[in-house]
PDB file of C-alpha atoms in Angstrom:
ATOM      1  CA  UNK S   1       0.000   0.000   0.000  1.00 65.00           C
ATOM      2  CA  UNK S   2       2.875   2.238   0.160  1.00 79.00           C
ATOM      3  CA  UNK S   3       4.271   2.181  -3.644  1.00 85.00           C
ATOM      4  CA  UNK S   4       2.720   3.580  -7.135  1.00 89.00           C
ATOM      5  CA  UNK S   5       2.552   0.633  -8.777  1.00 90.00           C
ATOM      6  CA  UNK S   6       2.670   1.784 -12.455  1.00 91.00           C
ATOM      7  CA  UNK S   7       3.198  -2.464 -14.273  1.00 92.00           C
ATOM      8  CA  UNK S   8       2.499  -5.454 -13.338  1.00 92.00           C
ATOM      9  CA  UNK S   9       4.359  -7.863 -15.861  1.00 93.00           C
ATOM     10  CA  UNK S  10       4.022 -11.588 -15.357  1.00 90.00           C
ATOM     11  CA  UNK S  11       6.070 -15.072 -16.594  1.00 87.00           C
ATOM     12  CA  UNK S  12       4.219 -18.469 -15.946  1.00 79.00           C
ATOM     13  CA  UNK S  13       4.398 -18.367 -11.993  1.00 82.00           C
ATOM     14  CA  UNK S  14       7.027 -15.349 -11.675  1.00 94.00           C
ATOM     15  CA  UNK S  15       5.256 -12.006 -11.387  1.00 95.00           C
ATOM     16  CA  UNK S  16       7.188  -8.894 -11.776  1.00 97.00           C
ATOM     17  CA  UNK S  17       5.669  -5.673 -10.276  1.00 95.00           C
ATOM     18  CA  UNK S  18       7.138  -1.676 -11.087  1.00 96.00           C
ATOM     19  CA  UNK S  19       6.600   1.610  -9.051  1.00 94.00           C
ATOM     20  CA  UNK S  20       6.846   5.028 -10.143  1.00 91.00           C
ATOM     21  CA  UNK S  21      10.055   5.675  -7.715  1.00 90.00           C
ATOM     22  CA  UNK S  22      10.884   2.509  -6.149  1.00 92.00           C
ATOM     23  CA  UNK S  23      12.040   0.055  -8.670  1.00 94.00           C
ATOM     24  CA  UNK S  24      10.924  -3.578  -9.273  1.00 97.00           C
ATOM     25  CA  UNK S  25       9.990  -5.793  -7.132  1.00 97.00           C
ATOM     26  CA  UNK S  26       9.473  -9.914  -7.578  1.00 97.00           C
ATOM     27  CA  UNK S  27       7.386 -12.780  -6.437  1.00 97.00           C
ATOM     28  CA  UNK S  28       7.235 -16.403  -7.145  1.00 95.00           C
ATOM     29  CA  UNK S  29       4.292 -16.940  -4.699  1.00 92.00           C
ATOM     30  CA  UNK S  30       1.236 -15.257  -6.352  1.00 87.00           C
ATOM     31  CA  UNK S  31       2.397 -11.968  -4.756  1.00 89.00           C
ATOM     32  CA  UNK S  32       1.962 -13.495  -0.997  1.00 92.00           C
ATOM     33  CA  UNK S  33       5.853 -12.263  -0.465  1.00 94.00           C
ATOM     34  CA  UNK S  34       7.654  -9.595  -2.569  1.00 94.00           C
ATOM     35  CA  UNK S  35      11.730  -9.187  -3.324  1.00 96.00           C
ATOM     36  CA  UNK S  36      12.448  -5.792  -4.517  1.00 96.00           C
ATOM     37  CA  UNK S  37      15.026  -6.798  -7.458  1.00 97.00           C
ATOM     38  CA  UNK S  38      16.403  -3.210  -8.275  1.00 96.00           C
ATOM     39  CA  UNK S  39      19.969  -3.646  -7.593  1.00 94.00           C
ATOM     40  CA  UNK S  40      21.970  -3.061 -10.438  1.00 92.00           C
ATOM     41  CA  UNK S  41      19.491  -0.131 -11.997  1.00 95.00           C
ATOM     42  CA  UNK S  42      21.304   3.244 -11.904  1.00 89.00           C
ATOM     43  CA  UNK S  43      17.814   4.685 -10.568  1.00 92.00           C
ATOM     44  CA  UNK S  44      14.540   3.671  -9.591  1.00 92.00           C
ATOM     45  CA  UNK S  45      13.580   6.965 -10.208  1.00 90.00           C
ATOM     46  CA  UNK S  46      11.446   8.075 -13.173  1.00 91.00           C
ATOM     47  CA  UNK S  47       9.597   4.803 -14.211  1.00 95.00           C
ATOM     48  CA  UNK S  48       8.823   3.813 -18.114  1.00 96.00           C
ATOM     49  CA  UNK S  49       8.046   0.253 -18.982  1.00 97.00           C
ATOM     50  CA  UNK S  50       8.859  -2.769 -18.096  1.00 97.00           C
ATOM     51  CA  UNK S  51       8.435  -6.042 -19.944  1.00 97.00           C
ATOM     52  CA  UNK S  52       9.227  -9.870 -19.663  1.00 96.00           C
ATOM     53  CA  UNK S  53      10.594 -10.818 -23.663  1.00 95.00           C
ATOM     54  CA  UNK S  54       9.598 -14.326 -25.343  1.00 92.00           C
ATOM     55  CA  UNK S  55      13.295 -15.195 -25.001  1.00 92.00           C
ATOM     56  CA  UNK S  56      13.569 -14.891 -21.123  1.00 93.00           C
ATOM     57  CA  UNK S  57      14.979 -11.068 -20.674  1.00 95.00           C
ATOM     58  CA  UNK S  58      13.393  -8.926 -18.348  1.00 96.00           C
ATOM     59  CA  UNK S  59      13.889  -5.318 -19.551  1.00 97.00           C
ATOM     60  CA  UNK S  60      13.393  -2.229 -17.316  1.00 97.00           C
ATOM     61  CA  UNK S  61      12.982   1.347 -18.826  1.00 97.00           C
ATOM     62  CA  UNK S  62      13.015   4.701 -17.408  1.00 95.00           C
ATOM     63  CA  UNK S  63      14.619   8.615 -17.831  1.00 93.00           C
ATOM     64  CA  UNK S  64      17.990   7.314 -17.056  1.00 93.00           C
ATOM     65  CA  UNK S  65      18.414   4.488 -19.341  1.00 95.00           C
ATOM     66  CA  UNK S  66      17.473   0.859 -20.604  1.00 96.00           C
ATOM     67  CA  UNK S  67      18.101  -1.991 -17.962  1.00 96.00           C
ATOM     68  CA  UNK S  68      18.005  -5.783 -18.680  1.00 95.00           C
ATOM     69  CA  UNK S  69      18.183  -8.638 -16.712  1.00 96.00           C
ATOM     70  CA  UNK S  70      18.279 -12.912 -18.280  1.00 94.00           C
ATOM     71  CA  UNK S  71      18.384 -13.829 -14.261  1.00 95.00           C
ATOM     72  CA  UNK S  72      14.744 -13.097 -12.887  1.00 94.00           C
ATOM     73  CA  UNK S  73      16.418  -9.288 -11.777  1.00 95.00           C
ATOM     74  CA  UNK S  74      18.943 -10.847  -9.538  1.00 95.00           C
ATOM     75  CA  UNK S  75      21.430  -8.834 -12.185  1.00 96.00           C
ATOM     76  CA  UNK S  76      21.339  -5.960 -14.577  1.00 96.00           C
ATOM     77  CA  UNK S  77      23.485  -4.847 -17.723  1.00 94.00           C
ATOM     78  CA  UNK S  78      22.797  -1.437 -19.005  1.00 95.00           C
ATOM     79  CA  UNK S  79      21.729  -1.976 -22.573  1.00 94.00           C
ATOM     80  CA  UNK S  80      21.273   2.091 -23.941  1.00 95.00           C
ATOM     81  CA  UNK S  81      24.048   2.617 -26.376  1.00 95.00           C
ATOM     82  CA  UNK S  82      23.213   4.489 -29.409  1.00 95.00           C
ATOM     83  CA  UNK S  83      19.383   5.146 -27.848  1.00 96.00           C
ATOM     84  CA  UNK S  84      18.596   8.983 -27.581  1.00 95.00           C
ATOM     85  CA  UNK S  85      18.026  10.886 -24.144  1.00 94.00           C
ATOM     86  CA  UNK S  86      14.932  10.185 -22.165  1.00 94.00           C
ATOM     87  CA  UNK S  87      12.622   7.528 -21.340  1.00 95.00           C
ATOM     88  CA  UNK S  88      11.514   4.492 -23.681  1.00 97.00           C
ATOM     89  CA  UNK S  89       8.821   2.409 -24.168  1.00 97.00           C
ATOM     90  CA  UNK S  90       7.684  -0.666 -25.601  1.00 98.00           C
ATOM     91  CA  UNK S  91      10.805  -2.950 -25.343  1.00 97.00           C
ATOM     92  CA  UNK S  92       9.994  -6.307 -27.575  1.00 97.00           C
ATOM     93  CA  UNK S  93      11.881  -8.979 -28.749  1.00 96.00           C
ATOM     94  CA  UNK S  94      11.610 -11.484 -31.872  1.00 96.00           C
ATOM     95  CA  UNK S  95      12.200 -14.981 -32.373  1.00 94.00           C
ATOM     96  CA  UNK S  96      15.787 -14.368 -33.439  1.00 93.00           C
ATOM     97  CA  UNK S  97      16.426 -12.537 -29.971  1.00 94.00           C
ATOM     98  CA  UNK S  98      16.635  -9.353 -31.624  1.00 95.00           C
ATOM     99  CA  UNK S  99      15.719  -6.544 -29.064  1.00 96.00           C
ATOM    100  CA  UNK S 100      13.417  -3.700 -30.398  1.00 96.00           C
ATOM    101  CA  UNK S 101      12.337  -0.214 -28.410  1.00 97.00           C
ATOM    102  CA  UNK S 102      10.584   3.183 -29.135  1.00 97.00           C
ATOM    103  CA  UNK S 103      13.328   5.504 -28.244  1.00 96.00           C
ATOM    104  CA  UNK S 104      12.543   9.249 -26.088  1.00 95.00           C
ATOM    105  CA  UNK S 105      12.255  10.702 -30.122  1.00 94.00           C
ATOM    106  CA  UNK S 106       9.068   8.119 -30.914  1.00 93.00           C
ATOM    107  CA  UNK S 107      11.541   6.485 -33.315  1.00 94.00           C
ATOM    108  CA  UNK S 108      12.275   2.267 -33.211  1.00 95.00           C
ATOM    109  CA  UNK S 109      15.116   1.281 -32.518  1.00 95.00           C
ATOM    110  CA  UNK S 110      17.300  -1.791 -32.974  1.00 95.00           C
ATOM    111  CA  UNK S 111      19.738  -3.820 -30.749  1.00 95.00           C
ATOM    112  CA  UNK S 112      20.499  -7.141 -33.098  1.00 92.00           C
ATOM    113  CA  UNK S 113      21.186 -10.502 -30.690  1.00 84.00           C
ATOM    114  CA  UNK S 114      21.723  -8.338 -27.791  1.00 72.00           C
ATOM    115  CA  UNK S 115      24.964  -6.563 -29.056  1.00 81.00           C
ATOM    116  CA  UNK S 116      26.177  -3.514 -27.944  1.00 86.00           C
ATOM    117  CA  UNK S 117      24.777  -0.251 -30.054  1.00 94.00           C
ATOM    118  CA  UNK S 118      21.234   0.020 -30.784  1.00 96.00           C
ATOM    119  CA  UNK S 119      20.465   1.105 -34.613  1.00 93.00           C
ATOM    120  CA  UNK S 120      18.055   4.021 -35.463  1.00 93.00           C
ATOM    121  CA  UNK S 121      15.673   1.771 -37.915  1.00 90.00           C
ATOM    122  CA  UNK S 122      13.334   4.862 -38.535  1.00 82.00           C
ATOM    123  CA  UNK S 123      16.047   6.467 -40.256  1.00 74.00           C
ATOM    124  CA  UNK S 124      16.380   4.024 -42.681  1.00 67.00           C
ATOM    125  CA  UNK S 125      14.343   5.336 -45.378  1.00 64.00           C
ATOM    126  CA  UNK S 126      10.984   4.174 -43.566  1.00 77.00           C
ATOM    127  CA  UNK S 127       9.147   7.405 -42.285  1.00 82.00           C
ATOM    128  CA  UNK S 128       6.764   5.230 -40.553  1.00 87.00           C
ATOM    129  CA  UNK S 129       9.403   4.178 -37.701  1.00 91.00           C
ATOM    130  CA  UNK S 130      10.331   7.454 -37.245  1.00 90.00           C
ATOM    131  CA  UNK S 131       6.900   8.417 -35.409  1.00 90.00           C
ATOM    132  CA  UNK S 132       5.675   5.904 -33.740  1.00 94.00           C
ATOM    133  CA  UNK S 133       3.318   5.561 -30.392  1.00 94.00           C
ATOM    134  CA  UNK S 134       3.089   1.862 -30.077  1.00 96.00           C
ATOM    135  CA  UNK S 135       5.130  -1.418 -30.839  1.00 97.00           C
ATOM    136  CA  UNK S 136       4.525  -5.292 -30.589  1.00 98.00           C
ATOM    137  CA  UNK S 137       5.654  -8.321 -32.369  1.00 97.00           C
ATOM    138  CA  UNK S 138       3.574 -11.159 -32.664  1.00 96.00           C
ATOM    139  CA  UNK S 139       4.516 -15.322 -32.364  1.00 93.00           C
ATOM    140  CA  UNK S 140       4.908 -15.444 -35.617  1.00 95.00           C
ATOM    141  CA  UNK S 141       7.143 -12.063 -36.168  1.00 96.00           C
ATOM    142  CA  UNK S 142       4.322 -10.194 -37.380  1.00 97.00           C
ATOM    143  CA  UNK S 143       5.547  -6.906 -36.111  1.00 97.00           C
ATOM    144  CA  UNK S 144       2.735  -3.956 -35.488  1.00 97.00           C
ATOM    145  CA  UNK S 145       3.056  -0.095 -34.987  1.00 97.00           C
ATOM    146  CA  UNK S 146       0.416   2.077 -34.101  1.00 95.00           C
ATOM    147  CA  UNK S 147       0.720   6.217 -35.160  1.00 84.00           C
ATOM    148  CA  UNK S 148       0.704   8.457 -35.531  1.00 78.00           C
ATOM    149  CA  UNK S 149       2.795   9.845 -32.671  1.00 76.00           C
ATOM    150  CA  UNK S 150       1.290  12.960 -31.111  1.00 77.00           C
ATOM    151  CA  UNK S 151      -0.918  14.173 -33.799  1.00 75.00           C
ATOM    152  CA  UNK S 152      -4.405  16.097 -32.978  1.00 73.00           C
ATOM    153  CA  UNK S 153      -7.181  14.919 -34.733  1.00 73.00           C
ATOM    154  CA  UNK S 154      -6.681  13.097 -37.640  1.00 82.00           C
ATOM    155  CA  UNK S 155      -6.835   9.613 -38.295  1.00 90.00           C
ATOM    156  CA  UNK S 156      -4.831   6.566 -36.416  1.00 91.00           C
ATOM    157  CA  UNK S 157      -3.337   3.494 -37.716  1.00 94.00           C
ATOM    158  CA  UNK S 158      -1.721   0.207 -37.446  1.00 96.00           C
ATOM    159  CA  UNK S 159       0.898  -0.698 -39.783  1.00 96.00           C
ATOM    160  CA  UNK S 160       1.939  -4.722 -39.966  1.00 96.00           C
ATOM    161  CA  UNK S 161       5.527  -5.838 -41.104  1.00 95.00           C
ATOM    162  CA  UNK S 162       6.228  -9.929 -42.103  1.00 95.00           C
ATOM    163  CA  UNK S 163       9.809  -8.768 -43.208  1.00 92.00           C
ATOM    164  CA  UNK S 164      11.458  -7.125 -39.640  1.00 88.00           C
ATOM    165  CA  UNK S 165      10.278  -3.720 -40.262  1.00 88.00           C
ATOM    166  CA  UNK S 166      11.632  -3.354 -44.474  1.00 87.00           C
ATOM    167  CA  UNK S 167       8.091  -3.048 -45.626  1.00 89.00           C
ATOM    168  CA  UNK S 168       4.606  -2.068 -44.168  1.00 92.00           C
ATOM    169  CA  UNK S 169       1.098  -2.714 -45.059  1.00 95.00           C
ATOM    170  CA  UNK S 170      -1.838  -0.527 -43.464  1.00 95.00           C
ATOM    171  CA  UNK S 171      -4.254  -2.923 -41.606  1.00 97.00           C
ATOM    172  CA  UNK S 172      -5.909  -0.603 -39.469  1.00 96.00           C
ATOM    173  CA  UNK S 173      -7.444   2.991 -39.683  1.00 94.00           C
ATOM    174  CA  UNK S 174      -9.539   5.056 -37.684  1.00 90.00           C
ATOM    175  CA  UNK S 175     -10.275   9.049 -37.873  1.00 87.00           C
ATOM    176  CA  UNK S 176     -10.475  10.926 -34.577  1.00 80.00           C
ATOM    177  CA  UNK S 177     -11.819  14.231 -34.284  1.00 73.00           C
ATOM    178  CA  UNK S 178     -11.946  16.913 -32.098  1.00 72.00           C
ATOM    179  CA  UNK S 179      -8.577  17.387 -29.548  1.00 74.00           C
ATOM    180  CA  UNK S 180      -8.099  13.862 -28.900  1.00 76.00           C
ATOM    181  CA  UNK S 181      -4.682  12.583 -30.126  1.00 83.00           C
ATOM    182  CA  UNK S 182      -5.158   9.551 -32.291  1.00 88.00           C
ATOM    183  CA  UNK S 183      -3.024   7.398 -30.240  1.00 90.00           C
ATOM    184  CA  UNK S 184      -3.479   3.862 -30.684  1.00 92.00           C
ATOM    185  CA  UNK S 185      -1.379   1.829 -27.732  1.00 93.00           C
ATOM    186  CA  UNK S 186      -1.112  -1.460 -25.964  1.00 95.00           C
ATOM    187  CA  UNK S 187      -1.531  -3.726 -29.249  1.00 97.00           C
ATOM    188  CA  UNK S 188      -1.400  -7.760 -27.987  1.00 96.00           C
ATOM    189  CA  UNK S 189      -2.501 -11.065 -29.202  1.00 96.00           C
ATOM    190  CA  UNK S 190      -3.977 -13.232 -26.433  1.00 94.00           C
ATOM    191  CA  UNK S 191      -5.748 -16.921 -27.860  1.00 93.00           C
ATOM    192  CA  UNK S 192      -5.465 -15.918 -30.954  1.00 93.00           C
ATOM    193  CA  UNK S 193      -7.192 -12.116 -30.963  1.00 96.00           C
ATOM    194  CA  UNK S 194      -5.294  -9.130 -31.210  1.00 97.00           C
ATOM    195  CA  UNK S 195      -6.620  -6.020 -28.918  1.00 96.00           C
ATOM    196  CA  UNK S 196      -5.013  -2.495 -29.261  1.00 95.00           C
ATOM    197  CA  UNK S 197      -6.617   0.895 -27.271  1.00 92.00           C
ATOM    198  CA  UNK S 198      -7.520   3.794 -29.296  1.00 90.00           C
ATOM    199  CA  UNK S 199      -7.379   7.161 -27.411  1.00 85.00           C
ATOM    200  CA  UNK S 200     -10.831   8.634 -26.782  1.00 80.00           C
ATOM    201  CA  UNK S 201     -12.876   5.471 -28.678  1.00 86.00           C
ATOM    202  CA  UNK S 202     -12.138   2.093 -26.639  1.00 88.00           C
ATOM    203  CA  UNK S 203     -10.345  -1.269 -26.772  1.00 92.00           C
ATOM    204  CA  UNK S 204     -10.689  -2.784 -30.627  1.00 94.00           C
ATOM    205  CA  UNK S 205     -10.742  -6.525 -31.141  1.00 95.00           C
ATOM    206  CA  UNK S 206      -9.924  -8.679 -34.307  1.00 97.00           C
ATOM    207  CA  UNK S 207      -8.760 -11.897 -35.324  1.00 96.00           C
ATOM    208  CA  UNK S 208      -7.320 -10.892 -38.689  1.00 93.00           C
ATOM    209  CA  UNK S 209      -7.250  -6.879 -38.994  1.00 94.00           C
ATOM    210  CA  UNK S 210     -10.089  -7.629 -41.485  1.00 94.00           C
ATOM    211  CA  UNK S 211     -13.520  -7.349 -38.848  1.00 95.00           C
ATOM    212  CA  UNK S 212     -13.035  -5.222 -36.068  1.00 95.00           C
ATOM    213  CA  UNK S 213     -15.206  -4.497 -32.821  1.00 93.00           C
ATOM    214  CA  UNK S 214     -14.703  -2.298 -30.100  1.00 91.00           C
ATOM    215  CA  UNK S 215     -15.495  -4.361 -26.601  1.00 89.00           C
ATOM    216  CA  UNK S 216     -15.668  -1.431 -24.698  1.00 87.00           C
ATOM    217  CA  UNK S 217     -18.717   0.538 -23.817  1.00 71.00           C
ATOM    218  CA  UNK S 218     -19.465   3.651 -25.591  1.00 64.00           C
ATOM    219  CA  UNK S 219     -19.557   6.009 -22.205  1.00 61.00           C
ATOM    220  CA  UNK S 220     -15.830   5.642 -21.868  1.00 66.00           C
ATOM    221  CA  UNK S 221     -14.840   7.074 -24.370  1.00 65.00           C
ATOM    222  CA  UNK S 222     -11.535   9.586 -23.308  1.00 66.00           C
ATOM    223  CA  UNK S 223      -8.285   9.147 -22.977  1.00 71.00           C
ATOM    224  CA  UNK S 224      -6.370   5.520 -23.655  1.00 77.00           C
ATOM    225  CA  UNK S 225      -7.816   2.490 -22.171  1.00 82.00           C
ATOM    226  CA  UNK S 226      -6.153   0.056 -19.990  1.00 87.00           C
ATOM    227  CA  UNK S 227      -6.445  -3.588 -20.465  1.00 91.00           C
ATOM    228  CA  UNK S 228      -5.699  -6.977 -19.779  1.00 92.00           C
ATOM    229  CA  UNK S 229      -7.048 -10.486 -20.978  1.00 93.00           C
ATOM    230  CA  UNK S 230      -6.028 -13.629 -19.198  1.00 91.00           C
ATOM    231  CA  UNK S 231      -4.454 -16.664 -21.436  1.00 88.00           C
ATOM    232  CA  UNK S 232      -6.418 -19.453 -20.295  1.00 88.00           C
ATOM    233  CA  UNK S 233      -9.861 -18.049 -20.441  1.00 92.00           C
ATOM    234  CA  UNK S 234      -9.490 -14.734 -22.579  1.00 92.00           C
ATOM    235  CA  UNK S 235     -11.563 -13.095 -19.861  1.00 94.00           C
ATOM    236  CA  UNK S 236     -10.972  -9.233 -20.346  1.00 93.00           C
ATOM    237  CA  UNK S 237     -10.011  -6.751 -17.734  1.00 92.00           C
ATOM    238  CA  UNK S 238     -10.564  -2.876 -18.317  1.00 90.00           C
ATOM    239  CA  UNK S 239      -8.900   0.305 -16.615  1.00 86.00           C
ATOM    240  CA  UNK S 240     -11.121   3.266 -17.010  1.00 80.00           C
ATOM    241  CA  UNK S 241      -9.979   6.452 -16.419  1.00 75.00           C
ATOM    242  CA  UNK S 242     -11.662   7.611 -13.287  1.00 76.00           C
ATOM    243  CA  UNK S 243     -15.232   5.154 -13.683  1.00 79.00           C
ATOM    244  CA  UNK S 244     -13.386   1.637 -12.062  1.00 83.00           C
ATOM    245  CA  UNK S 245     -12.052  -1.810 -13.053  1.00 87.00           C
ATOM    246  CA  UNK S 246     -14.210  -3.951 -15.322  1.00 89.00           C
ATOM    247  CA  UNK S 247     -13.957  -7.750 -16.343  1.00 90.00           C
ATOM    248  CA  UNK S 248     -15.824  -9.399 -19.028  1.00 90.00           C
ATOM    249  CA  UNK S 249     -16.231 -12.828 -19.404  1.00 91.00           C
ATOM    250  CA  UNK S 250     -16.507 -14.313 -22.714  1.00 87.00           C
TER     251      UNK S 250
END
């Protein structure tokens, strides 16, 4: 009761839980007891993301830098090189163990097989990475962006990659009006349905980026949309912004 818990990541039995100002802290008893696991992280301070990757690394972000851990947290190897400034988001990894981030300037970045310099992909002749509000890559490499970054009004979209991020087809687009940024964030694929929040109209749900339907219910309808679904039963779990917790149950 005494921390801002900002994530709650979790890994088959191992749940991983951030605060704002405290660092992370660990438990491999359904949260009855709680490690905090921040040694190693130049500072606690300033909170990002925080994400568990498909091939076992446990990456931190915040202002000062990009933390990751292949030891449950127990240690920590800054991982920042060639990122900009600032705080980043969105840290994802594909099945070659490439790492991928949105860096401080809503550009992607690239750190192949965990080397040492990340590489500024959105400045590779494909504008699309170089604004960008939301990452996630599927299990089968599908990789998906959601932008514009920042942008009043307008229209927001979800771009899909098969090729790493060369090449991008539009499988999503939605206008927005009014002075709601089109920010489409937290896109996931749980059983077999991708979900992604759209600032100001709800949680969307599709099975192929063909038929889309928005799960949420029309009164909530400002600012971006927290949400969960659970693996085994795909029962979904909504953060409003200031009307409560909700869970559907399919």
């Amino acid at each position: 009761k005494n921390y801002f818990v900002s994530k709650i990541v979790t890994s088959g039995s191992d749940t991983y839980l951030a605060t704002q100002n405290d660092g992370v802290f660990y438990s491999s008893d359904n949260g009855q007891t709680w490690t905090n696991i921040s040694g190693g992280i130049l500072s606690v301070l300033n909170f990002s993301d925080l994400a568990y990757t498909r091939g076992g690394y446990l990456v931190y972000t915040n202002s000062y830098g990009v933390f990751v851990s292949d030891d449950k947290g127990q240690n920590w190897n800054e991982e920042d090189y060639g990122l900009p400034m600032g705080a980043c988001t969105y840290p994802c990894e594909n099945g070659n163990g490439d790492l991928f981030i949105i860096g401080s300037d809503a550009t992607v970045y690239k750190l192949a097989l965990h080397t040492s310099t990340w590489d500024n992909i959105g400045s590779m002749g494909n504008y699309l990475l170089s604004s960008v509000e939301s990452l996630y890559i599927d299990d089968k490499d599908h990789m998906f962006i959601g932008s514009p970054h920042n942008s009043i009004g307008g229209t927001g979209y979800v771009q899909q990659s098969n090729d790493g991020g060369s090449s991008w087809t539009q499988v999503f687009s939605q206008n927005q009006f009014g002075s709601v940024y089109p920010n489409i964030t937290d896109i996931s694929q749980v059983n077999g349905q991708y979900y992604f929040s759209f600032a100001g109209l709800g949680i969307f749900q599709t099975a192929n980026f063909s038929n889309f339907s928005n799960i949420t219910e029309k009164a909530w309808d400002t600012g971006l949309l927290t949400y969960t679904v659970s693996p085994k039963t795909s029962t979904f779990v909504l953060g409003s912004p200031g009307f409560g917790v909700f869970y559907k149950v399919p």
